[in-house]
Short mmCIF file of C-alpha atoms in Angstrom, two decimals:
data_model
loop_
_atom_site.label_atom_id
_atom_site.label_comp_id
_atom_site.label_asym_id
_atom_site.label_seq_id
_atom_site.Cartn_x
_atom_site.Cartn_y
_atom_site.Cartn_z
CA MET A 1 107.00 110.26 81.20
CA ALA A 2 106.94 106.70 82.53
CA ARG A 3 104.19 105.50 84.81
CA GLU A 4 105.23 105.22 88.43
CA ALA A 5 103.62 103.82 91.57
CA ARG A 6 101.17 106.23 93.22
CA PRO A 7 99.57 106.16 96.66
CA PRO A 8 96.40 104.05 96.91
CA VAL A 9 92.97 105.65 97.23
CA ILE A 10 90.89 103.80 99.82
CA ALA A 11 87.11 103.65 100.31
CA VAL A 12 85.70 102.40 103.61
CA MET A 13 82.40 100.61 102.98
CA GLY A 14 79.89 98.67 105.04
CA HIS A 15 76.71 98.67 107.10
CA ILE A 16 75.62 101.82 108.92
CA ASP A 17 76.92 101.97 112.53
CA HIS A 18 79.57 99.32 111.87
CA GLY A 19 82.34 101.80 112.57
CA LYS A 20 83.24 103.38 109.22
CA SER A 21 83.38 106.93 110.55
CA SER A 22 85.16 106.04 113.80
CA LEU A 23 87.80 104.08 111.85
CA LEU A 24 88.37 107.03 109.51
CA ASP A 25 88.51 109.43 112.48
CA TYR A 26 91.04 107.24 114.31
CA ILE A 27 93.29 106.93 111.26
CA ARG A 28 93.08 110.68 110.62
CA LYS A 29 93.99 111.59 114.21
CA ALA A 30 96.71 108.96 114.57
CA ASN A 31 98.42 109.16 111.20
CA ILE A 32 98.28 112.70 109.87
CA VAL A 33 101.49 114.55 110.66
CA ALA A 34 101.37 115.88 114.23
CA GLY A 35 99.99 119.37 114.59
CA GLU A 36 98.12 119.27 111.31
CA ALA A 37 95.19 117.05 112.20
CA GLY A 38 93.89 119.57 114.72
CA GLY A 39 93.87 122.24 112.05
CA ILE A 40 91.30 120.45 109.91
CA THR A 41 88.07 122.02 111.07
CA GLN A 42 85.83 121.83 108.02
CA HIS A 43 84.57 118.50 106.73
CA VAL A 44 86.79 117.28 103.95
CA ALA A 45 85.73 114.56 101.57
CA ALA A 46 89.18 112.94 101.61
CA TYR A 47 92.46 113.12 103.47
CA ILE A 48 95.99 111.77 103.23
CA ALA A 49 97.42 109.73 106.10
CA LEU A 50 100.94 108.34 106.47
CA HIS A 51 101.62 104.73 107.42
CA ASN A 52 105.22 103.53 107.66
CA GLY A 53 106.21 106.70 105.82
CA ARG A 54 103.89 105.94 102.89
CA PRO A 55 100.95 108.20 101.97
CA VAL A 56 97.49 106.65 101.74
CA THR A 57 94.44 108.63 100.59
CA PHE A 58 91.17 107.88 102.38
CA LEU A 59 87.78 108.88 101.01
CA ASP A 60 85.93 110.19 104.04
CA THR A 61 82.58 109.60 102.41
CA PRO A 62 80.72 106.61 103.90
CA GLY A 63 78.39 105.00 101.35
CA HIS A 64 79.45 107.79 99.09
CA GLU A 65 77.49 108.70 95.98
CA ALA A 66 80.70 109.24 94.03
CA PHE A 67 81.51 105.57 94.43
CA LYS A 68 78.14 104.59 92.96
CA ALA A 69 78.16 107.27 90.27
CA LEU A 70 81.60 106.25 89.07
CA ARG A 71 80.66 102.60 88.86
CA THR A 72 78.04 103.47 86.29
CA ARG A 73 80.69 105.13 84.14
CA GLY A 74 83.05 102.18 84.17
CA ALA A 75 85.65 103.72 86.48
CA ALA A 76 86.43 103.01 90.10
CA ALA A 77 86.46 105.87 92.59
CA ALA A 78 88.83 103.99 94.87
CA ASP A 79 91.67 101.58 94.18
CA ILE A 80 91.03 99.40 97.23
CA ALA A 81 88.12 99.04 99.64
CA ILE A 82 87.96 98.22 103.33
CA LEU A 83 84.75 96.32 104.09
CA VAL A 84 83.85 96.92 107.75
CA VAL A 85 81.87 94.29 109.64
CA ALA A 86 81.07 94.83 113.33
CA ALA A 87 82.03 92.02 115.71
CA ASP A 88 78.79 92.46 117.66
CA GLU A 89 76.48 92.04 114.66
CA GLY A 90 78.22 90.30 111.77
CA VAL A 91 77.12 90.65 108.14
CA MET A 92 74.06 92.89 107.65
CA PRO A 93 72.06 93.90 104.53
CA GLN A 94 74.15 97.02 103.83
CA THR A 95 77.32 94.94 104.19
CA LEU A 96 76.13 92.95 101.19
CA ASP A 97 75.19 96.14 99.30
CA ALA A 98 78.71 97.46 99.91
CA LEU A 99 80.24 94.15 98.81
CA ALA A 100 78.18 94.22 95.60
CA ALA A 101 79.42 97.78 94.91
CA ILE A 102 83.04 96.75 95.51
CA LYS A 103 82.72 93.72 93.22
CA GLU A 104 81.03 95.78 90.52
CA ALA A 105 83.86 98.31 90.68
CA GLY A 106 86.29 95.42 90.20
CA ILE A 107 88.66 96.53 92.96
CA PRO A 108 90.40 94.43 95.62
CA PHE A 109 89.24 94.66 99.23
CA VAL A 110 90.24 93.70 102.75
CA VAL A 111 87.90 93.09 105.68
CA ALA A 112 88.01 95.00 108.97
CA ILE A 113 86.22 93.23 111.83
CA THR A 114 85.40 96.28 113.97
CA LYS A 115 84.26 96.91 117.56
CA ILE A 116 86.29 94.01 119.01
CA ASP A 117 86.46 95.98 122.30
CA LYS A 118 82.69 95.69 122.87
CA ASN A 119 81.46 93.33 125.61
CA ASN A 120 79.13 91.52 123.22
CA ALA A 121 81.74 91.15 120.45
CA ASP A 122 81.72 87.63 119.02
CA ILE A 123 84.55 87.32 116.51
CA GLU A 124 83.93 83.65 115.71
CA HIS A 125 80.26 84.35 115.00
CA THR A 126 81.30 87.25 112.74
CA LYS A 127 83.77 85.06 110.83
CA ASN A 128 81.07 82.42 110.34
CA SER A 129 78.66 85.13 109.24
CA LEU A 130 81.19 86.19 106.57
CA LEU A 131 81.56 82.58 105.48
CA GLU A 132 77.78 82.11 105.20
CA HIS A 133 77.68 85.04 102.76
CA GLN A 134 80.51 83.74 100.55
CA ILE A 135 83.07 86.21 101.93
CA PHE A 136 85.98 83.80 102.22
CA ILE A 137 88.57 85.29 104.56
CA GLU A 138 92.00 83.81 105.26
CA GLY A 139 91.80 80.79 107.58
CA MET A 140 88.14 80.25 106.62
CA GLY A 141 88.65 78.69 103.20
CA GLY A 142 89.62 81.84 101.32
CA ASP A 143 92.31 84.38 100.59
CA ILE A 144 90.63 87.68 101.60
CA ALA A 145 92.89 89.36 104.14
CA TYR A 146 91.31 90.70 107.33
CA ALA A 147 92.21 92.48 110.54
CA GLN A 148 90.41 92.62 113.89
CA ILE A 149 90.30 96.22 115.06
CA SER A 150 89.07 98.63 117.69
CA SER A 151 88.76 102.24 116.59
CA LYS A 152 88.48 103.16 120.28
CA THR A 153 91.86 101.78 121.36
CA GLY A 154 93.51 101.58 117.93
CA GLU A 155 94.18 97.86 118.35
CA GLY A 156 94.67 96.18 114.97
CA VAL A 157 94.57 99.42 112.95
CA PRO A 158 98.31 99.37 112.04
CA GLU A 159 97.87 95.76 110.87
CA LEU A 160 94.86 96.81 108.78
CA LEU A 161 96.93 99.57 107.14
CA ASP A 162 99.70 97.03 106.47
CA LEU A 163 97.14 94.90 104.61
CA VAL A 164 95.94 97.92 102.62
CA LEU A 165 99.48 98.75 101.50
CA LEU A 166 100.14 95.11 100.63
CA ALA A 167 96.96 95.05 98.51
CA ALA A 168 98.11 98.28 96.85
CA ASP A 169 101.52 96.77 96.02
CA LEU A 170 99.86 93.68 94.54
CA ALA A 171 97.49 95.84 92.47
CA GLU A 172 100.43 97.82 90.99
CA ILE A 173 98.63 101.18 91.08
CA THR A 174 100.43 103.65 88.81
CA ALA A 175 100.18 107.14 87.34
CA ASP A 176 102.01 109.36 84.87
CA GLN A 177 102.93 112.51 86.78
CA GLY A 178 103.86 114.28 83.56
CA ALA A 179 100.34 113.98 82.10
CA SER A 180 97.56 116.53 82.34
CA ALA A 181 95.47 115.90 85.45
CA THR A 182 92.38 113.69 85.31
CA GLY A 183 90.29 112.33 88.13
CA PHE A 184 86.85 112.71 89.63
CA VAL A 185 84.61 114.91 91.72
CA LEU A 186 84.13 113.63 95.27
CA GLU A 187 81.60 116.21 96.38
CA SER A 188 80.52 119.75 95.57
CA THR A 189 79.15 122.51 97.77
CA GLN A 190 77.91 126.06 97.41
CA ASP A 191 80.41 128.13 99.40
CA PRO A 192 78.99 131.48 100.61
CA LYS A 193 82.26 133.27 99.85
CA ARG A 194 83.62 131.33 96.88
CA GLY A 195 80.56 130.12 95.01
CA ALA A 196 80.35 126.62 93.55
CA SER A 197 83.28 124.61 94.94
CA ALA A 198 84.26 120.98 94.55
CA THR A 199 86.59 118.47 96.14
CA LEU A 200 88.43 116.60 93.38
CA ILE A 201 90.74 113.65 93.57
CA VAL A 202 93.55 113.47 91.03
CA LYS A 203 93.90 109.92 89.70
CA ASP A 204 96.48 110.58 86.98
CA GLY A 205 98.77 113.42 85.99
CA THR A 206 99.54 116.62 87.89
CA LEU A 207 97.13 119.50 88.55
CA GLU A 208 98.78 122.91 88.20
CA LEU A 209 97.79 126.57 88.47
CA GLU A 210 96.80 127.01 84.84
CA GLY A 211 93.89 126.38 82.52
CA PHE A 212 90.36 125.29 83.39
CA VAL A 213 88.99 122.15 85.00
CA VAL A 214 85.93 120.67 83.26
CA ALA A 215 83.72 118.19 85.14
CA GLY A 216 80.63 117.13 83.22
CA ASP A 217 78.80 120.29 82.17
CA ALA A 218 80.54 122.44 84.83
CA TYR A 219 83.89 124.21 84.56
CA ALA A 220 86.13 126.44 86.67
CA PRO A 221 89.33 128.44 86.18
CA ILE A 222 92.21 127.03 88.24
CA ARG A 223 93.02 130.24 90.14
CA PHE A 224 94.07 128.52 93.34
CA ILE A 225 94.36 124.94 94.59
CA GLU A 226 93.73 123.98 98.21
CA ASP A 227 94.87 120.70 99.77
CA PHE A 228 92.77 118.70 102.25
CA ARG A 229 93.98 120.90 105.10
CA GLY A 230 92.73 124.03 103.35
CA LYS A 231 96.28 125.18 102.56
CA ARG A 232 97.00 126.71 99.18
CA ILE A 233 99.40 124.68 97.04
CA GLU A 234 100.92 125.17 93.60
CA ARG A 235 100.37 121.68 92.27
CA ALA A 236 98.79 118.36 93.21
CA GLY A 237 99.94 114.97 92.03
CA PRO A 238 98.25 111.58 91.68
CA SER A 239 95.98 110.43 94.54
CA GLU A 240 95.85 113.91 96.09
CA PRO A 241 92.49 115.43 97.10
CA VAL A 242 92.11 119.13 96.28
CA ARG A 243 89.47 121.85 96.47
CA ILE A 244 88.73 124.07 93.49
CA SER A 245 86.31 127.01 93.62
CA GLY A 246 84.54 129.16 91.04
CA PHE A 247 82.66 126.52 89.04
CA SER A 248 80.03 127.66 86.54
CA LYS A 249 77.59 125.34 88.37
CA LEU A 250 77.86 122.54 90.94
CA PRO A 251 79.49 119.48 89.31
CA MET A 252 77.90 116.16 90.24
CA ALA A 253 79.66 113.77 92.61
CA GLY A 254 81.32 111.00 90.66
CA THR A 255 81.83 113.09 87.53
CA LEU A 256 85.16 112.61 85.79
CA PHE A 257 87.20 115.77 85.26
CA SER A 258 89.88 116.84 82.80
CA ILE A 259 91.89 120.01 82.14
CA VAL A 260 91.71 122.34 79.13
CA LYS A 261 93.78 125.43 78.31
CA ASN A 262 91.22 128.24 78.16
CA LYS A 263 87.63 129.28 78.85
CA LYS A 264 86.51 128.79 75.24
CA ASP A 265 87.69 125.16 75.25
CA ALA A 266 86.06 124.69 78.68
CA GLU A 267 82.70 125.96 77.42
CA ILE A 268 82.83 123.74 74.32
CA LEU A 269 83.70 120.60 76.32
CA ALA A 270 81.07 121.35 78.99
CA LYS A 271 78.40 121.68 76.26
CA GLU A 272 79.48 118.39 74.66
CA ASN A 273 79.38 116.70 78.07
CA ALA A 274 75.90 118.10 78.75
CA LYS A 275 74.61 116.31 75.63
CA ALA A 276 76.17 113.03 76.74
CA PHE A 277 74.45 113.00 80.15
#
């Protein structure tokens, strides 16, 4: 099957307290189909929002280990990053750490100047602070797109999402829906009722109710698939976050996963992977 465009997977990166979580919360509340956002009670490692009718997957994992773990294996957890910089503080040490991670992953990014509603917000100072650290935004000698936003009022957020979709179009992100699913582990938890469970994100192919998922030295039968709302679904396509339960052990965040047909194949692949780690 031919490769087709797939929704972008977005990581929000930046300094602590610069508004990563509040931006993700605002987007989730404002852009997930009405009536569904309220139903998400448990923490999910990723969610899908709609902007102008187009799905966008956000990794709700600030400074997430999966992003770092994947970099070491030569793959990028996200397709595009949003680098948040608060208008009341400008560039801080963790901003630069996040930028280094984004550059190492080799993915495009846009800048969100956050907290513009605060009394002590100084947008010009923040822009100069970006410039001083070789982050060349549009209008300041560079071509990095940026938006000025408030996660409190929502000002600038639609424009930021426009920039994200534009970056996605330019990056020509594709997938083959007819292939067997591959992707990575976002996080794993020990569920009191279901045992070892993991949130996966499908990067290529389609995940269906058959076979076993193998992630590193852990594997699980695909007995049921849950979407980010906790609803059971029959299949998940590219860029969709899903929850799978019943792993032989907790798979590590950032581990790549693939699908095999039966338990024997799963055990063999898990053993091979264990040697490689």
